[in-house]
CSV table of C-alpha atoms and ligand atoms in Angstrom, one decimal:
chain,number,residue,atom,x,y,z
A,1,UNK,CA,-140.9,-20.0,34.7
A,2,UNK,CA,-143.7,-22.1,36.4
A,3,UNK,CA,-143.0,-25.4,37.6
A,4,UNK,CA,-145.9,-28.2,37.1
A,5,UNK,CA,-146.4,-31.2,39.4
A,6,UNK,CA,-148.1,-34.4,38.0
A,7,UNK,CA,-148.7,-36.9,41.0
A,8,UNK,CA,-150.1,-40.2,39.9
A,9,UNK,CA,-150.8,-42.6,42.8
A,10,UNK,CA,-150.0,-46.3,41.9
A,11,UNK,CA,-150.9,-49.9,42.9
A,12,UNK,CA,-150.7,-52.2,41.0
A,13,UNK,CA,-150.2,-50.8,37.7
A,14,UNK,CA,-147.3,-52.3,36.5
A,15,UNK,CA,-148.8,-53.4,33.5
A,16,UNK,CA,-149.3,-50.0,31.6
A,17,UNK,CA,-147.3,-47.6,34.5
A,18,UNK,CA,-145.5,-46.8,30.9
A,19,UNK,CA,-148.3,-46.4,28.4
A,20,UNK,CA,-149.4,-44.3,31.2
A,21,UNK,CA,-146.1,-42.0,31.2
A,22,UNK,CA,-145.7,-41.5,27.5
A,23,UNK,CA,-149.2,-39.9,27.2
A,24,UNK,CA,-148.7,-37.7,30.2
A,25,UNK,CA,-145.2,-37.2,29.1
A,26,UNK,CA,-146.6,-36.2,25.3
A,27,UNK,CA,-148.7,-33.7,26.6
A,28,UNK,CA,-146.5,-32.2,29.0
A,29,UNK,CA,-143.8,-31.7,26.7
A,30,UNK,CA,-146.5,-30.1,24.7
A,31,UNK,CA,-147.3,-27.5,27.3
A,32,UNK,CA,-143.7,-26.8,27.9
A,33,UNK,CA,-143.3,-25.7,24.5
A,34,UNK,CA,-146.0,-23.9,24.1
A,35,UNK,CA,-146.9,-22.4,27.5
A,36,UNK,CA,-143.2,-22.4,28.9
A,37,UNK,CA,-144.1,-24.6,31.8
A,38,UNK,CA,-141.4,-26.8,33.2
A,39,UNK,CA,-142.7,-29.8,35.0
A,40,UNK,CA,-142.2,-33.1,36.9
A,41,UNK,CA,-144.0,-36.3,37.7
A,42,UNK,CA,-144.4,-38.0,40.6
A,43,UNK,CA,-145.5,-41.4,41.0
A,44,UNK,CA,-146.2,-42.5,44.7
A,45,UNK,CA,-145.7,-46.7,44.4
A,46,UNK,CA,-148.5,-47.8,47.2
A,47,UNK,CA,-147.4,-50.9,48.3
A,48,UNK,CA,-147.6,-53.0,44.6
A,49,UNK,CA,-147.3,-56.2,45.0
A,50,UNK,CA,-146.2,-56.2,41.3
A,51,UNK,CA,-143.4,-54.7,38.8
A,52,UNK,CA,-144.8,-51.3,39.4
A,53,UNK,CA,-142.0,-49.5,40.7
A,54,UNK,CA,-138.9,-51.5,39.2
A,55,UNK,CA,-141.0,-49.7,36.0
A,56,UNK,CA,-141.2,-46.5,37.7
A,57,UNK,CA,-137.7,-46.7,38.7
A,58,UNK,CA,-136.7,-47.4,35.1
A,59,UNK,CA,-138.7,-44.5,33.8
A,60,UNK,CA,-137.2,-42.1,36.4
A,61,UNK,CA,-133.4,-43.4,35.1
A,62,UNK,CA,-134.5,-42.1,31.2
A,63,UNK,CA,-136.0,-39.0,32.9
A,64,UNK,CA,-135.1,-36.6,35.4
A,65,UNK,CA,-138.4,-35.0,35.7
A,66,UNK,CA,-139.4,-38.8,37.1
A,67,UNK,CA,-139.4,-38.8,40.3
A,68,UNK,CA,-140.9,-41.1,42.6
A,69,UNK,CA,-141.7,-42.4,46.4
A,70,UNK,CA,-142.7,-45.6,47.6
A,71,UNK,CA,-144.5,-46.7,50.5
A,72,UNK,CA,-143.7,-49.9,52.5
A,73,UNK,CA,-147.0,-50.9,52.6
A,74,UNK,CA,-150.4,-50.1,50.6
A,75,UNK,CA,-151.7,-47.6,52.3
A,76,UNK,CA,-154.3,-46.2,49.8
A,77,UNK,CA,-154.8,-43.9,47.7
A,78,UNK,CA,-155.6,-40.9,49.8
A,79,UNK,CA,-152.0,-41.2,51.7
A,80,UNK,CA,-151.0,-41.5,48.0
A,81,UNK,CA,-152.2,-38.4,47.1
A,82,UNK,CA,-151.5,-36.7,50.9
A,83,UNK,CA,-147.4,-37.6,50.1
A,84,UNK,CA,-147.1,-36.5,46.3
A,85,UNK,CA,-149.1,-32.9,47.6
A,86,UNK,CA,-146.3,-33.3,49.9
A,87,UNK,CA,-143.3,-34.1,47.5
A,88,UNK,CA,-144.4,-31.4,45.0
A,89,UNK,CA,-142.4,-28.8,44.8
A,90,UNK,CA,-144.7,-27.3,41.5
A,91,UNK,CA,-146.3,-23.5,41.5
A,92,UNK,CA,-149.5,-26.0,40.5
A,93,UNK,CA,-150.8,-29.4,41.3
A,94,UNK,CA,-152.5,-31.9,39.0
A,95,UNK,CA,-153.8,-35.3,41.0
A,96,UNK,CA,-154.3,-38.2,38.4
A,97,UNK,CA,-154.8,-41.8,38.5
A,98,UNK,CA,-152.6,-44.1,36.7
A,99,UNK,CA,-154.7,-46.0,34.4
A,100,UNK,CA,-155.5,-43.2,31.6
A,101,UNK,CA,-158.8,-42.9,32.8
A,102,UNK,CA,-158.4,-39.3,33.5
A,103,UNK,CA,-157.3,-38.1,30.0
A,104,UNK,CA,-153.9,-36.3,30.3
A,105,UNK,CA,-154.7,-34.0,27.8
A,106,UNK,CA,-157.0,-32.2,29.8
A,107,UNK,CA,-154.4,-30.8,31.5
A,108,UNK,CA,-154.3,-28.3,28.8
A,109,UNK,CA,-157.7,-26.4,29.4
A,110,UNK,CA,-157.5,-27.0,33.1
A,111,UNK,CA,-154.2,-24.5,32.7
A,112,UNK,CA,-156.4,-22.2,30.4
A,113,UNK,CA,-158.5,-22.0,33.4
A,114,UNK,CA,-155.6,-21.8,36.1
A,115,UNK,CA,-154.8,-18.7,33.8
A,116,UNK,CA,-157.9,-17.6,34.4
A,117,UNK,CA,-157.3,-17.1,38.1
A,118,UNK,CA,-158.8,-20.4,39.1
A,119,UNK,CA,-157.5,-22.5,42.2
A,120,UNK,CA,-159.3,-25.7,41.8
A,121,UNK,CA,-159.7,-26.9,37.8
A,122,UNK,CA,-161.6,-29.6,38.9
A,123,UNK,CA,-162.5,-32.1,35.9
A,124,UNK,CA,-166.1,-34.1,36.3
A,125,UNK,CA,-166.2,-37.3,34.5
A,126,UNK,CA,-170.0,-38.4,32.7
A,127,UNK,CA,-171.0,-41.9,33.7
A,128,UNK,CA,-172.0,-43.2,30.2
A,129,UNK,CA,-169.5,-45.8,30.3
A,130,UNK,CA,-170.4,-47.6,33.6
A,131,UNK,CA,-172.3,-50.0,34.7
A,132,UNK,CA,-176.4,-49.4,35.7
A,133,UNK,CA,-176.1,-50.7,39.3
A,134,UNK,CA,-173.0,-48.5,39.6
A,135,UNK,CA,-174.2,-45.8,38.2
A,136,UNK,CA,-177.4,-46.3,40.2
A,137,UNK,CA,-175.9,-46.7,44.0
A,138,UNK,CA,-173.7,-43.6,43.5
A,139,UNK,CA,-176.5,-40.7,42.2
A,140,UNK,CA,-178.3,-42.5,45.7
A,141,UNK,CA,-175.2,-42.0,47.5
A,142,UNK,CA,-174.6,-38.8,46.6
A,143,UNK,CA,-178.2,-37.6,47.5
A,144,UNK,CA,-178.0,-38.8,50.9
A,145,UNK,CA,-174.6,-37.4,51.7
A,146,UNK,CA,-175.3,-34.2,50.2
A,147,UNK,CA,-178.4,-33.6,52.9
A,148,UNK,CA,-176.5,-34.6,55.9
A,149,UNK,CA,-172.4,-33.8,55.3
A,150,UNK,CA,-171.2,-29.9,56.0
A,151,UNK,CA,-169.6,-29.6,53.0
A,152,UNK,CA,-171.0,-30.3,49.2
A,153,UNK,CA,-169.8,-33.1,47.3
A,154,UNK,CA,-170.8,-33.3,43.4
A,155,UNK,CA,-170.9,-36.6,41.7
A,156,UNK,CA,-169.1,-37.8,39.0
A,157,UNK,CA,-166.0,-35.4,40.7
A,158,UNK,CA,-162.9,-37.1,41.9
A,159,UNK,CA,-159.5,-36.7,42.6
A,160,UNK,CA,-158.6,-35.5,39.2
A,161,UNK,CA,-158.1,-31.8,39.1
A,162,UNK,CA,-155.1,-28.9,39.2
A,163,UNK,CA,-154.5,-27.1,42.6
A,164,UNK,CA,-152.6,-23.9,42.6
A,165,UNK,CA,-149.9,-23.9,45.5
A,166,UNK,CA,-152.6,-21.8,47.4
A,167,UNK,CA,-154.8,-24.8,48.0
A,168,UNK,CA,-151.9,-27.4,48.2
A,169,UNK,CA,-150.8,-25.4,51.0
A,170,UNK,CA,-154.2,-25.5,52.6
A,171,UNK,CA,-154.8,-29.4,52.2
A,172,UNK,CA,-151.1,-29.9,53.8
A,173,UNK,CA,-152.7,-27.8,56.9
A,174,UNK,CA,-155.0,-30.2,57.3
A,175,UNK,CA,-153.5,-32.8,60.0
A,176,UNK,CA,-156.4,-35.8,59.8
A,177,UNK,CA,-155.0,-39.4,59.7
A,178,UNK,CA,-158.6,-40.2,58.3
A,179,UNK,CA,-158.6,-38.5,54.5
A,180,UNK,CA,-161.7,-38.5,52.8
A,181,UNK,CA,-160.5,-36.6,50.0
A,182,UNK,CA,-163.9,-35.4,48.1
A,183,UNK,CA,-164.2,-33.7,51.5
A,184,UNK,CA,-160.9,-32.1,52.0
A,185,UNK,CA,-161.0,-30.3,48.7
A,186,UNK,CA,-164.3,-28.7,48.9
A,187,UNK,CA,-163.9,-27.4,52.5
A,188,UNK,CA,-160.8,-25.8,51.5
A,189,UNK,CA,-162.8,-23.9,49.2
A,190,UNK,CA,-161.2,-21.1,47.2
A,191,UNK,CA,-162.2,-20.7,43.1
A,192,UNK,CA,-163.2,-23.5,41.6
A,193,UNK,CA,-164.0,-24.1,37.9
A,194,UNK,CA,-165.6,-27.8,37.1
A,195,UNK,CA,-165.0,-29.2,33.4
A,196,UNK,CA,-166.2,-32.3,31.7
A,197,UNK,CA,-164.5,-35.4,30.4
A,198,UNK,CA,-165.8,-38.4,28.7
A,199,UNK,CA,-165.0,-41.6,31.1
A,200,UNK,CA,-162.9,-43.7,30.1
A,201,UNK,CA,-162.4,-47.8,30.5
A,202,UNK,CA,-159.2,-48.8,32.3
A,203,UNK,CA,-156.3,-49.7,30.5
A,204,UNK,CA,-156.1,-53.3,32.1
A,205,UNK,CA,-156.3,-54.7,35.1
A,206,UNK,CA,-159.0,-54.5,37.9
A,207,UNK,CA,-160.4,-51.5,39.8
A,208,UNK,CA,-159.0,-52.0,42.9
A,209,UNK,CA,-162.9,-50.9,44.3
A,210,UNK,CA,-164.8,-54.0,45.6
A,211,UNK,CA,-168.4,-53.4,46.8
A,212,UNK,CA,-167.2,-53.3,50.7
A,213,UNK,CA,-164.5,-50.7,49.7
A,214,UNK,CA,-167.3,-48.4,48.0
A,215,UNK,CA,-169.4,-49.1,51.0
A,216,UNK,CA,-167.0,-48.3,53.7
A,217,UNK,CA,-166.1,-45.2,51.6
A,218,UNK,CA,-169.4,-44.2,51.6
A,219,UNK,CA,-169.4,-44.3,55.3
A,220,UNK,CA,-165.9,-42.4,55.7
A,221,UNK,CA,-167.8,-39.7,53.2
A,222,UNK,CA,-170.5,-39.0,55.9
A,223,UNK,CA,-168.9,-39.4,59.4
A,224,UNK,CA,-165.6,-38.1,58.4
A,225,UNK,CA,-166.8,-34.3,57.8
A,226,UNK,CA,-169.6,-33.7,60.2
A,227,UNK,CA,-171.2,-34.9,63.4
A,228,UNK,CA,-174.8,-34.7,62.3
A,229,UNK,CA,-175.2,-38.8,62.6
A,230,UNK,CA,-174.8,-38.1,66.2
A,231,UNK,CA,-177.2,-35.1,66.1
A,232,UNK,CA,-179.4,-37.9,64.5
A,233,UNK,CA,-179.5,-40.0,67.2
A,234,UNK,CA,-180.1,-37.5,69.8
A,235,UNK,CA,-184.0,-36.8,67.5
A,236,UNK,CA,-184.3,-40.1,67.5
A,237,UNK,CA,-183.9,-40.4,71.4
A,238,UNK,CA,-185.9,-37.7,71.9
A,239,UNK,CA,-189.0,-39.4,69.6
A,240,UNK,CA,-188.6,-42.8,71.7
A,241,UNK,CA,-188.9,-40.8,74.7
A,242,UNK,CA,-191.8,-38.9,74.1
A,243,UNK,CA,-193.5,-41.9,71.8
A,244,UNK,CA,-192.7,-44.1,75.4
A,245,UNK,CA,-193.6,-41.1,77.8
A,246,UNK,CA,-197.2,-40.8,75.9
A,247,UNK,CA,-197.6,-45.1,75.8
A,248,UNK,CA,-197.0,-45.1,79.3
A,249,UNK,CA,-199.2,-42.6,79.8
A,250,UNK,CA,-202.2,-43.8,77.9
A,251,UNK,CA,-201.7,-47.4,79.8
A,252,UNK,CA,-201.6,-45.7,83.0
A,253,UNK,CA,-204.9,-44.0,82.7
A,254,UNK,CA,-206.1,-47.3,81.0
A,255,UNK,CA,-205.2,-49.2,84.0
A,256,UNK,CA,-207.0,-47.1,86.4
A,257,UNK,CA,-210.2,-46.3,84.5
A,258,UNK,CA,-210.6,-50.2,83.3
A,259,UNK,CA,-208.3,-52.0,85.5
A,260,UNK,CA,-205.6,-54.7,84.3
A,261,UNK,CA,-206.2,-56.4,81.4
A,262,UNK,CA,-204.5,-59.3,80.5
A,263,UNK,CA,-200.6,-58.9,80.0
A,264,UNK,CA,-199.4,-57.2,76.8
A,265,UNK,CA,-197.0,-59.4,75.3
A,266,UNK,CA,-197.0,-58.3,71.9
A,267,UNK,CA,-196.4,-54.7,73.4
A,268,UNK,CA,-193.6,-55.8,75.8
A,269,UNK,CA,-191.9,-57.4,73.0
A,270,UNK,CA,-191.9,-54.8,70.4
A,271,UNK,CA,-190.8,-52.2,72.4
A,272,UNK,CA,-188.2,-54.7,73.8
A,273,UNK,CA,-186.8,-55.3,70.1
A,274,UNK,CA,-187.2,-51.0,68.4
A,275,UNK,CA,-185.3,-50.3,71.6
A,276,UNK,CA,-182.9,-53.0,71.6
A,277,UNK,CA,-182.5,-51.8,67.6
A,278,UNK,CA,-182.1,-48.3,68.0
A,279,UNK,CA,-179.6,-48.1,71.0
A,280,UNK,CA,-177.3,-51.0,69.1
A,281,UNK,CA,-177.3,-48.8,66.3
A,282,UNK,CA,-176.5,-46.0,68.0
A,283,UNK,CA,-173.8,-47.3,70.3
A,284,UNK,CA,-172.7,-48.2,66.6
A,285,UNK,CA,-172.4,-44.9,65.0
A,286,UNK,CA,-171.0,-43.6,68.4
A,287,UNK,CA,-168.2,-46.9,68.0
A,288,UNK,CA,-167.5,-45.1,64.6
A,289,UNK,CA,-166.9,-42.0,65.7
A,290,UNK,CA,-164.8,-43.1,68.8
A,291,UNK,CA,-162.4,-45.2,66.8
A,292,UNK,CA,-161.9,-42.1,64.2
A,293,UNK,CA,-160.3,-40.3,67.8
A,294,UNK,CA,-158.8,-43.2,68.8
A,295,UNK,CA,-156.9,-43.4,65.7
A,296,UNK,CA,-156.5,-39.3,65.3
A,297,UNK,CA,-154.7,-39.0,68.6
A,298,UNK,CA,-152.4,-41.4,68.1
A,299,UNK,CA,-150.7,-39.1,65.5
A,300,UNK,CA,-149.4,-42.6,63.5
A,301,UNK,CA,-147.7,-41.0,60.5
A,302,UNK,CA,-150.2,-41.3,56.9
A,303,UNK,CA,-147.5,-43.1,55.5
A,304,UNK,CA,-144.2,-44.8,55.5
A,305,UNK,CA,-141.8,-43.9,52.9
A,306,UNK,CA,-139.8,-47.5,51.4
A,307,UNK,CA,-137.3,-45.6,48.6
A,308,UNK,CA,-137.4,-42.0,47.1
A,309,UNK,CA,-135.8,-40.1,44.8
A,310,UNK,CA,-137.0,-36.7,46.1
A,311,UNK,CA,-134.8,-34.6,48.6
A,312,UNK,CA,-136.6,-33.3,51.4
A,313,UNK,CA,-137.5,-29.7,51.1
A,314,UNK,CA,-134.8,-29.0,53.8
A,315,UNK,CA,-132.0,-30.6,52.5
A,316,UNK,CA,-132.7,-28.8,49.1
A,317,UNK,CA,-131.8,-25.6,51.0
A,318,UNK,CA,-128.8,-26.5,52.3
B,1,UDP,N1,-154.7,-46.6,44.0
B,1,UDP,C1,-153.7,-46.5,45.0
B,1,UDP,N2,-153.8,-47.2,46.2
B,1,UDP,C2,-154.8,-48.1,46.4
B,1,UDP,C3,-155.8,-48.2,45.4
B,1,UDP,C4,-155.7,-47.5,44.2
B,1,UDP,O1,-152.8,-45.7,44.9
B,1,UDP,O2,-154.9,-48.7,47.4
B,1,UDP,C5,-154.6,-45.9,42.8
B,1,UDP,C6,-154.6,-46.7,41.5
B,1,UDP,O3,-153.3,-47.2,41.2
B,1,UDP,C7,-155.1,-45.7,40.5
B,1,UDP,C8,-156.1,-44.8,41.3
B,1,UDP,O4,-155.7,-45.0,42.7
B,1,UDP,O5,-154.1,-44.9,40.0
B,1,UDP,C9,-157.5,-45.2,41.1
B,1,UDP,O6,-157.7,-46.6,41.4
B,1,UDP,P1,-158.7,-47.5,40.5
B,1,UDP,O7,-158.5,-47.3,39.1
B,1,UDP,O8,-158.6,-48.8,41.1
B,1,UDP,O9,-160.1,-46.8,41.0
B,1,UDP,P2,-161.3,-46.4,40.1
B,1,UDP,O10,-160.7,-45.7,38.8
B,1,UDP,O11,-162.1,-47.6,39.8
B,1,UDP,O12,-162.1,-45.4,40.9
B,2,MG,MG1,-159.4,-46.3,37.6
């Protein structure tokens, strides 16, 4: 019999943590009956400053197949995600948020397609439900990031989706303290399948995503997967030089056909401030890159773990 891991990263969600687990619950019963797969939930507590995981801990004393782990900070939601991939012991994966905006009952076709042979059911959500300037920023976003990252990143995609054991495996190889998610799952690779879902609003509360968290996420999603910013700036030193090299010249043969005009402040000065520019915004995207390896090698674990009730792989064994 297959076993099926739910891992729902939470912070903050003490409000409808159980609204939450009946519907998930409703439907995985279902699919036990009818498909014969047995399965357990895992909620990773990140830190909530609320009742989150007093409910959690409640849920998981009604239900054995509750199992939980809680940080002893909030450490986001990708080291979320990184220690439920962990924790799961299931023959297949499925990542969703906690506030029933990925609709459990999905789960069901993305099953049908993990039947189908599939190792990433990833689920795409439409966008008719946000708001213009969101919806705006991240189709611009997407365009950018899409012409300079290695890998390919689809919008509307997001954490929600089924991983067979197969690509579990694979993300768990991947050592990074920095996790950009999106990224991680598509360079994996192996057979995806994409299906749609109707976005839905949040069940209450606030997303926890203010404009500086989008905007810094935006900036993880290009640096954290390539080096092309760099390549970037190496052009753009290159057309300084040769823009400067052929100025020079040009003033040079000025000078000793005409002689020396009078002093070219307005020159001086603009090539003063593009250079300034240019090499602070370089030494910027360089400071970026150094303080991702600065924080890589000091190999700081993703996450620390507060309370569990999951035994460690090892110990089951003994
Ligand atoms: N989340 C988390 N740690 C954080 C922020 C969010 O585990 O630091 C969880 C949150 O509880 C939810 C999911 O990540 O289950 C998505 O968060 P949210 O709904 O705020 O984001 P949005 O749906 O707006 O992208
Ligand atoms: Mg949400």
């Amino acid at each position: 019999m297959k076993l099926l891991s739910v891992v729902i990263p939470c912070y903050n969600e003490g409000s409808h943590l159980k609204g939450t687990y009946n519907e998930v619950n409703k439907v995985l019963e279902e699919i036990y009956v009818t498909k014969r797969y047995c399965f357990e939930i895992i909620f990773i507590d990140d830190g909530s400053q609320d009742d989150t995981i007093s409910v959690i801990k409640s849920l998981s004393q009604q239900d054995t197949n509750v199992k939980y782990l809680s940080f002893s900070r909030n450490f986001g939601k990708e080291s979320g995600i990184l220690a439920g991939l962990e924790k799961s012991k299931g023959d297949l994966v499925v990542i969703m948020d906690a506030d029933l905006q990925h609709p459990p009952s999905l789960i069901k076709e993305m099953i049908r397609q993990y039947e189908l042979d599939y190792d990433q059911i990833i689920a795409r959500r439409n966008r008719t439900k946000e708001n213009f300037s969101r919806k705006w920023i991240t189709k611009l976003y997407y365009k950018v990031v899409n012409n300079v990252i290695d890998v390919e990143l689809t919008d509307g995609v997001g954490d929600f989706r089924l991983l067979s054991r197969k690509a579990v495996q694979s993300i768990l190889q991947m050592p990074e303290y920095n996790r950009f998610s999106k990224g991680i799952f598509s360079w994996i690779g192996f057979k995806k399948k994409v299906i749609e879902y109707e976005n839905k609003e949040r069940l209450s509360g606030e997303s926890k995503w203010n404009f500086r968290d989008l905007l810094s996420y935006a900036v993880e999603g290009v640096i954290s997967f390539n080096s092309s910013p760099l390549r970037m700036l190496i052009y753009l030193g290159v057309l300084v030089t040769i823009l400067s090299v052929c100025y020079t010249g040009y003033s040079f043969i000025k000078i000793t056909m005409f002689g020396i005009d009078e002093p070219g402040y307005f020159t001086l000065i603009s090539a003063i401030l593009m250079l300034g520019g240019v090499q602070l915004i370089s030494i910027g995207i360089i400071g970026e890159y150094v303080g991702r390896i600065y924080y890589e090698v000091k190999r700081r674990p993703k996450y620390i773990t507060e309370e569990t009730n999951i035994e460690s792989k090892q110990e089951l064994r003994e």
